[in-house]
Coordinates of C-alpha atoms in Angstrom, one line a residue:
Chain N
X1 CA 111.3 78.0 75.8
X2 CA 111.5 76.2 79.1
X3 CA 115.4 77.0 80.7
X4 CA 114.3 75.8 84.1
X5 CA 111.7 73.7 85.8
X6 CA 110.4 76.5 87.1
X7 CA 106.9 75.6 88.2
X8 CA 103.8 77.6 86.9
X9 CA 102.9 79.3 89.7
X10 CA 105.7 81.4 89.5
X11 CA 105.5 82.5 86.0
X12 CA 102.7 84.5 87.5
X13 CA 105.7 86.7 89.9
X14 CA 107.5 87.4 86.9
X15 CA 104.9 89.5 84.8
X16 CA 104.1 91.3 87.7
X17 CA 102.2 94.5 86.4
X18 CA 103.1 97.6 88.1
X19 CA 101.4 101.0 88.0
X20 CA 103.8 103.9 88.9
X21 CA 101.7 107.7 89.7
X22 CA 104.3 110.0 88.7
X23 CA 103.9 113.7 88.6
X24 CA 106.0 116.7 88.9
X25 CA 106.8 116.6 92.6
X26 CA 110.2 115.0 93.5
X27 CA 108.8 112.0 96.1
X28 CA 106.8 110.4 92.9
X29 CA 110.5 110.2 91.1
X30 CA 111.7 108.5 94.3
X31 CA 108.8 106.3 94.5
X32 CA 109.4 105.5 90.7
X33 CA 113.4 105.1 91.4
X34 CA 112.5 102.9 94.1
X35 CA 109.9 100.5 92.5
X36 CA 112.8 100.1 89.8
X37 CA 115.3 99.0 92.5
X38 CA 113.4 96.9 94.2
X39 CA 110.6 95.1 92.4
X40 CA 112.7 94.8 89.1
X41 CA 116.5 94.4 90.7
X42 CA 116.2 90.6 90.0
X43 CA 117.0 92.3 86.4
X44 CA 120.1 94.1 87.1
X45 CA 121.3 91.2 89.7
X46 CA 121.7 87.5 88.9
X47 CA 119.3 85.8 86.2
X48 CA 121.0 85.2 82.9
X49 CA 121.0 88.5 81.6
X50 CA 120.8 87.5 78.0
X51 CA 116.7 86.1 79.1
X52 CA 114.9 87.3 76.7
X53 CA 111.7 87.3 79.1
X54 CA 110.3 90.6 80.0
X55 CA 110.5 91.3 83.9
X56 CA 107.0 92.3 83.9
X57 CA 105.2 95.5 83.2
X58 CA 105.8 98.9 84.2
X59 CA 103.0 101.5 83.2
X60 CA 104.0 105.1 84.2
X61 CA 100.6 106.6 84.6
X62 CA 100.4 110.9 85.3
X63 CA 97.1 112.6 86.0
X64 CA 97.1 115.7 84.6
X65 CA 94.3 118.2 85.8
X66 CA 91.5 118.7 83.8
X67 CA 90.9 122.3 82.7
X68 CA 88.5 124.5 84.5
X69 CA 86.4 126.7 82.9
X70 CA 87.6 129.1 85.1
X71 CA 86.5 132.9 85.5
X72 CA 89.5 135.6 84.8
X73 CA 89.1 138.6 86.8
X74 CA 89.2 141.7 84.6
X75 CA 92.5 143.4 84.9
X76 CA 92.2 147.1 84.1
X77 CA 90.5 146.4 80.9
X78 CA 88.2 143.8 80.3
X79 CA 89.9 140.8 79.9
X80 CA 87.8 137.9 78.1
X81 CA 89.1 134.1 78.6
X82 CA 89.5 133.7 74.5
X83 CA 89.6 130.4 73.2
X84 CA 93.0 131.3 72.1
X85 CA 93.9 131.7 76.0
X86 CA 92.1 128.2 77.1
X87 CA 94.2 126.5 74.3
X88 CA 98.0 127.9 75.1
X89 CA 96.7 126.6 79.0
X90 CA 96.0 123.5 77.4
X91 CA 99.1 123.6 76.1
X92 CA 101.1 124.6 78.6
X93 CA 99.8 121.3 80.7
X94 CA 100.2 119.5 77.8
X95 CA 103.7 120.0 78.1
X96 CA 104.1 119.5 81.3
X97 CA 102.9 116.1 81.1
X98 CA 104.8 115.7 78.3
X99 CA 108.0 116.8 80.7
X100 CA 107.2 115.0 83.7
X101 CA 106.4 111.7 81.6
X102 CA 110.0 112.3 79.5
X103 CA 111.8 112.6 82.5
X104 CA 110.7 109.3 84.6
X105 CA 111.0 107.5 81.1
X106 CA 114.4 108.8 81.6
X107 CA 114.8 107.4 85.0
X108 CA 113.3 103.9 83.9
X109 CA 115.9 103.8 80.4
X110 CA 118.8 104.1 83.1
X111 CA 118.0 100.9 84.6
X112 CA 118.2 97.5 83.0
X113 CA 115.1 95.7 81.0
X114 CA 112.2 97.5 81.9
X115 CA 109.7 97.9 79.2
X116 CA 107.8 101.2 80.5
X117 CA 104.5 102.2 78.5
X118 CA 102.9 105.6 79.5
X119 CA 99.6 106.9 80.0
X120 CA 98.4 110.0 80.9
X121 CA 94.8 110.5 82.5
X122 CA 93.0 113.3 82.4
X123 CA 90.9 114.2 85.7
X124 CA 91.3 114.5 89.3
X125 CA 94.3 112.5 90.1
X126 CA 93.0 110.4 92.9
X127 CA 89.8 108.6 91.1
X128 CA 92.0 108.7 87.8
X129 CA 94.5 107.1 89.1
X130 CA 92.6 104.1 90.7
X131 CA 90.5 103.7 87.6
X132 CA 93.4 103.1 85.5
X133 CA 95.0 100.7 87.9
X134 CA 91.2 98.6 87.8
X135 CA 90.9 99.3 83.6
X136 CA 94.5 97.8 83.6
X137 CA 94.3 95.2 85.9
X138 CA 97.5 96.1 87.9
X139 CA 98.8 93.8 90.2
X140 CA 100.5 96.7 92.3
X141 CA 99.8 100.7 92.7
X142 CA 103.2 102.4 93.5
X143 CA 102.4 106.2 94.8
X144 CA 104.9 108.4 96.1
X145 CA 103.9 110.1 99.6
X146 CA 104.9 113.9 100.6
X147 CA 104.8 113.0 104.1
X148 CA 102.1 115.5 105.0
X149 CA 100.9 116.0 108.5
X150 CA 97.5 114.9 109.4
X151 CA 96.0 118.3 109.1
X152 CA 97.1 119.6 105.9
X153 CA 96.3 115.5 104.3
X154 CA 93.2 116.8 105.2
X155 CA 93.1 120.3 103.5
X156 CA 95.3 119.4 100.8
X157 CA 94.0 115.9 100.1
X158 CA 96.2 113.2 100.0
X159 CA 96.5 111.1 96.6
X160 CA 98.4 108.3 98.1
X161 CA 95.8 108.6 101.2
X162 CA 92.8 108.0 98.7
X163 CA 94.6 105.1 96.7
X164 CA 95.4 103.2 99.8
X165 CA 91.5 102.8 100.5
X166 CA 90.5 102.6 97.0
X167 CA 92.2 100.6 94.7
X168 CA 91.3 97.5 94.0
X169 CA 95.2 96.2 94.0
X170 CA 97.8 96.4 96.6
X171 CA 99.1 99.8 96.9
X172 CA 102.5 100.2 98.2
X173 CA 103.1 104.0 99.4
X174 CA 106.8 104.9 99.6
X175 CA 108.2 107.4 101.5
X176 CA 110.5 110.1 101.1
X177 CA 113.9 109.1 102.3
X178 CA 114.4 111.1 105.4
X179 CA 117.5 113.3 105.3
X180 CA 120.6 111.7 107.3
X181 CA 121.4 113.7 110.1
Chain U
X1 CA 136.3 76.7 106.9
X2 CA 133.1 76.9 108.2
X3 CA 133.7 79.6 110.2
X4 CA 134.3 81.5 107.4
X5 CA 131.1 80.1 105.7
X6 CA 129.0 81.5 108.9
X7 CA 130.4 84.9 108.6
X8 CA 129.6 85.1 104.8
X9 CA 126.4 84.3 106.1
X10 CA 126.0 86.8 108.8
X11 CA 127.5 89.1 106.1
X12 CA 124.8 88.6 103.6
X13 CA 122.2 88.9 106.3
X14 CA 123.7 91.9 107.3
X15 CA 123.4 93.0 104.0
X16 CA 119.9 92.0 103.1
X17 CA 117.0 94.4 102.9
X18 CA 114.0 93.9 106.4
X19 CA 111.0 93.3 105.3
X20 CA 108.4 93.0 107.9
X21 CA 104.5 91.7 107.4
X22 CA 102.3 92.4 110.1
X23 CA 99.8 89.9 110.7
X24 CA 96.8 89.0 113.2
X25 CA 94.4 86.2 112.4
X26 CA 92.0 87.5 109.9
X27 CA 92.0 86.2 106.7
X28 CA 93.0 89.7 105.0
X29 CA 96.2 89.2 106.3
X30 CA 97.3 85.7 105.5
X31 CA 96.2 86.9 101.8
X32 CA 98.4 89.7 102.1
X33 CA 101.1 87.4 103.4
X34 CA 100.7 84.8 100.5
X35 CA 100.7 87.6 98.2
X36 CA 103.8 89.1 99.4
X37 CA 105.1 85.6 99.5
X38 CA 104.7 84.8 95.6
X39 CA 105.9 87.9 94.7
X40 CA 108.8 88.8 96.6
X41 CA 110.1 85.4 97.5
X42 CA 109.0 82.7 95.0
X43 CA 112.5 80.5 94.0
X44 CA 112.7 82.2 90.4
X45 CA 113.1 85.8 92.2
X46 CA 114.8 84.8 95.4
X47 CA 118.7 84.4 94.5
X48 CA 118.8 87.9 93.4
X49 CA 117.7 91.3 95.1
X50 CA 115.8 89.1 98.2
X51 CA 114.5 90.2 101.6
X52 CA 115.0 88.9 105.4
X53 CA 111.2 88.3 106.2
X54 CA 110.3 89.3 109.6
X55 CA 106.2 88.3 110.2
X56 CA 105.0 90.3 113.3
X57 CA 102.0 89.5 115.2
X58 CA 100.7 92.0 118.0
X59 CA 98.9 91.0 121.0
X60 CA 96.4 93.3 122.5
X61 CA 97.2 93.5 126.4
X62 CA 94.1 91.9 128.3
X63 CA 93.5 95.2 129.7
X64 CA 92.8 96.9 126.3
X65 CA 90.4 94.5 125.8
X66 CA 88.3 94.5 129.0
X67 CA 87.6 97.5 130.7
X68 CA 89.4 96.9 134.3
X69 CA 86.5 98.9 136.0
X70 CA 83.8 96.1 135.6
X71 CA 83.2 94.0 138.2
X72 CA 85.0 90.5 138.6
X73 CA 87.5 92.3 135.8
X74 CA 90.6 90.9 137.7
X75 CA 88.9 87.6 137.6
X76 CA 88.7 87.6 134.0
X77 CA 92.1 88.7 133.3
X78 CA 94.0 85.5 133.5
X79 CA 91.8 83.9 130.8
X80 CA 91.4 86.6 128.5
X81 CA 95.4 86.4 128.6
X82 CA 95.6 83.1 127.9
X83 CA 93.4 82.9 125.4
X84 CA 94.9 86.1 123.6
X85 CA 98.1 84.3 123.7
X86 CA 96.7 81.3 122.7
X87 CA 95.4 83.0 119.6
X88 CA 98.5 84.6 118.9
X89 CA 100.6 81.5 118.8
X90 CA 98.0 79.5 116.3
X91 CA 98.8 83.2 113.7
X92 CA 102.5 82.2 114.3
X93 CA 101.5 78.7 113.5
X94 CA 99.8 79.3 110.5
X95 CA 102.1 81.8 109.3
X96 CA 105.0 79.4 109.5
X97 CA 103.0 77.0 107.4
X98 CA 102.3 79.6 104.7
X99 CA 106.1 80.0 104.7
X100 CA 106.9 76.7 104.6
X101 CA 104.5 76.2 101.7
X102 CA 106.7 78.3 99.9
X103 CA 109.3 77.2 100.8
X104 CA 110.9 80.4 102.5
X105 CA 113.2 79.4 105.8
X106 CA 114.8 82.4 106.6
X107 CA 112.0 84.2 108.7
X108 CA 112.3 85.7 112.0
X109 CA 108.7 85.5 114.1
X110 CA 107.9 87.8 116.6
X111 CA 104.7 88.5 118.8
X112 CA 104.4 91.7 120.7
X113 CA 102.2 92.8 123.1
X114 CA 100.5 96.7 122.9
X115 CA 98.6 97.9 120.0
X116 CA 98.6 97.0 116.7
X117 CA 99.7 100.3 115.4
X118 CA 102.4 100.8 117.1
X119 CA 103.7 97.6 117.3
X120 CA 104.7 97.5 113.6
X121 CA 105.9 101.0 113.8
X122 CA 108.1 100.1 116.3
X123 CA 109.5 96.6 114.7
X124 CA 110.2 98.8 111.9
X125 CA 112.1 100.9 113.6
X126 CA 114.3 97.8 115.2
X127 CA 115.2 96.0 112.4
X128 CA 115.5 99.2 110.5
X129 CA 112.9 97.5 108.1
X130 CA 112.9 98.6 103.8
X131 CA 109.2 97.8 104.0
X132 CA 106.3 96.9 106.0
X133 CA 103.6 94.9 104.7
X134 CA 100.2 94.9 106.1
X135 CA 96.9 93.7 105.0
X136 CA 93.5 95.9 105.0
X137 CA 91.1 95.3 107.4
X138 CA 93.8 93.3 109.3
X139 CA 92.3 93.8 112.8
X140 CA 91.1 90.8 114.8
X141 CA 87.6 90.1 115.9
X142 CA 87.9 92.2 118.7
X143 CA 89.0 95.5 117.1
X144 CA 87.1 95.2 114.3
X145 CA 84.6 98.7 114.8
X146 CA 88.4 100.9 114.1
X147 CA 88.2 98.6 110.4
X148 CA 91.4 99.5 108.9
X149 CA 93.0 102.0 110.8
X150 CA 96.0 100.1 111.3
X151 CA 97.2 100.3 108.2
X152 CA 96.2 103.5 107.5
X153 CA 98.1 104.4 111.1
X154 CA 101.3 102.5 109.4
X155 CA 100.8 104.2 106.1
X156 CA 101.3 107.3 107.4
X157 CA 103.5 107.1 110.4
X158 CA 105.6 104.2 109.8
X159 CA 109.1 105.1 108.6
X160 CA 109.1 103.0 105.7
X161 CA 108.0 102.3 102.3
X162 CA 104.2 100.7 103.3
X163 CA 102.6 98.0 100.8
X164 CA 98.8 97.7 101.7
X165 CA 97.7 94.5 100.2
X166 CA 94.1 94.0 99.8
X167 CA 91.4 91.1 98.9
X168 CA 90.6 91.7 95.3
X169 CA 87.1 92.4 95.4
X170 CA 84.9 90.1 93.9
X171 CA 83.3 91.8 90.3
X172 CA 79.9 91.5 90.7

């Protein structure tokens, strides 16, 4: 349904697939609030809003970590890790993905025609993260950044760090708005 | 009448978000400039939500480049100036042909002098950039043994959002 002449080369802009890490932290919410503003404001401004073309693609994608068999240290009596404790863990995480994926779903409803899917990976966020940008062929990586200093990036481990060398796709890191003074 | 055209100009400009797009003259970073380019400022995006472009290019002073301790150093100097600056002013060149190609005419170009790294950071900081664009393993020929650290060094320190555009890997 051709409206303008607008040449095919830019049909490609338009379905621009973007890969949003969210998790619980509050930067990844800015990160996602900001991708929303700025890659898909040509949505909310201008255009014809009754065009029934999708904007592109937004995948919310949250690494959740993957359970570790870990080792419980007896507490006055001998306390075994039951399978009934691993699964209320499991659970528990569930949830929490569950929660963190609800509420940037939240954050994408309140802006204007953004079709956002959801995925959650499980594994260590960093190599998770980049596969599922390669497996879906993402034309951008949007990660949040909690502004670390150089020392504890390197203790901590930075996920935005790792994704900025790794991907295969442009990465765009955004940065926690700095507080007005 | 026209006055009052120019100042809804100026008002707009005002208003408009800085983008800035370091570049240098490896091919990584014209890539990353295309890329921005087709996706930020093709036509069918550009009336609404659109950017001031500002394409940066840093010059490394002469004296970065050759250690001033060597002999016949000072005789050097002149040349390795000129041809830095000559190499700068063919990245302006091409950059304003990529622009032109897509048709985007409202671009500021500027070429600093000092280190990569901080150049950006600091053109940020002027035009109080939204974003800074940079390609990977965007250092020229000379720099090339610190691969990448540039925008790593912006990544982390600039005071922006940071979009690291990279050369899709070929799949084997």
């Amino acid at each position: 349904m051709e409206e303008t002449n607008e040449p095919v080369a830019t049909e490609g802009r338009e379905k621009m697939t973007v890969l949003v890490a969210v998790d619980e932290s509050e930067g990844s919410l800015y990160a996602l609030s900001w991708a929303l503003d700025n890659l898909f404001a040509a949505a909310a401004v201008g255009g014809a809003p009754n065009k029934p073309q999708p904007l592109g693609r937004l995948v919310l994608v949250h690494a959740q970590q993957p359970l570790q068999q870990f080792i419980m240290h007896p507490i006055g009596p001998a306390v075994y890790a039951t399978s009934s404790v691993i699964d209320s863990v499991k659970k528990a995480q569930e949830q929490n993905s569950r929660d963190v994926i609800e509420r940037a779903k939240g954050i994408c409803r309140r802006r204007l025609q953004v079709e956002a899917e959801a995925v959650v990976v499980i594994g260590d966020p960093k190599e998770t993260i980049c596969q599922a940008a390669e497996q879906m062929q993402t034309d951008l990586l949007v990660v949040g950044s909690r502004g670390l200093s150089k020392i504890r990036r390197a203790i901590l481990g930075s996920v935005s760090d790792y994704c900025a060398h790794h991907a295969n796709c442009p990465v765009l890191i955004v940065k926690p708005p700095k507080t007005s003074h | 009448m026209a006055a009052k055209a120019e100042d809804a100009s100026t008002a707009e400009a005002v208003g408009k978000a800085v983008m800035v797009v370091g570049i240098d003259d490896s091919e990584h970073s014209f890539y990353a400039l295309q890329w921005t380019l087709l996706h930020f400022f093709s036509p069918a995006v550009r009336p609404s939500g659109s950017y001031k472009l500002v394409i940066v290019t840093a010059k490394p002073t002469p004296t970065s480049v050759i250690s001033v301790a060597s002999p016949g150093a000072t005789d050097v100097l002149p040349f390795v100036e000129s041809d830095l600056r000559k190499i700068s002013s063919q990245v302006i060149e091409k950059a304003k042909d990529i622009c032109a190609a897509h048709s985007v005419l409202d671009v500021e170009y500027e070429v600093v002098e000092g280190d990569a790294r901080n150049v950006l950071c600091e053109v940020v900081d002027k035009h109080h950039a939204e974003m800074l664009v940079v390609g990977s393993h965007g250092y020229g020929a000379i720099k090339r043994a610190v691969l990448g650290s540039v925008s790593d060094y912006c990544a982390h320190h600039a005071h922006c959002t940071v979009m690291i555009v990279k050369k899709p890997k070929p799949k084997h």
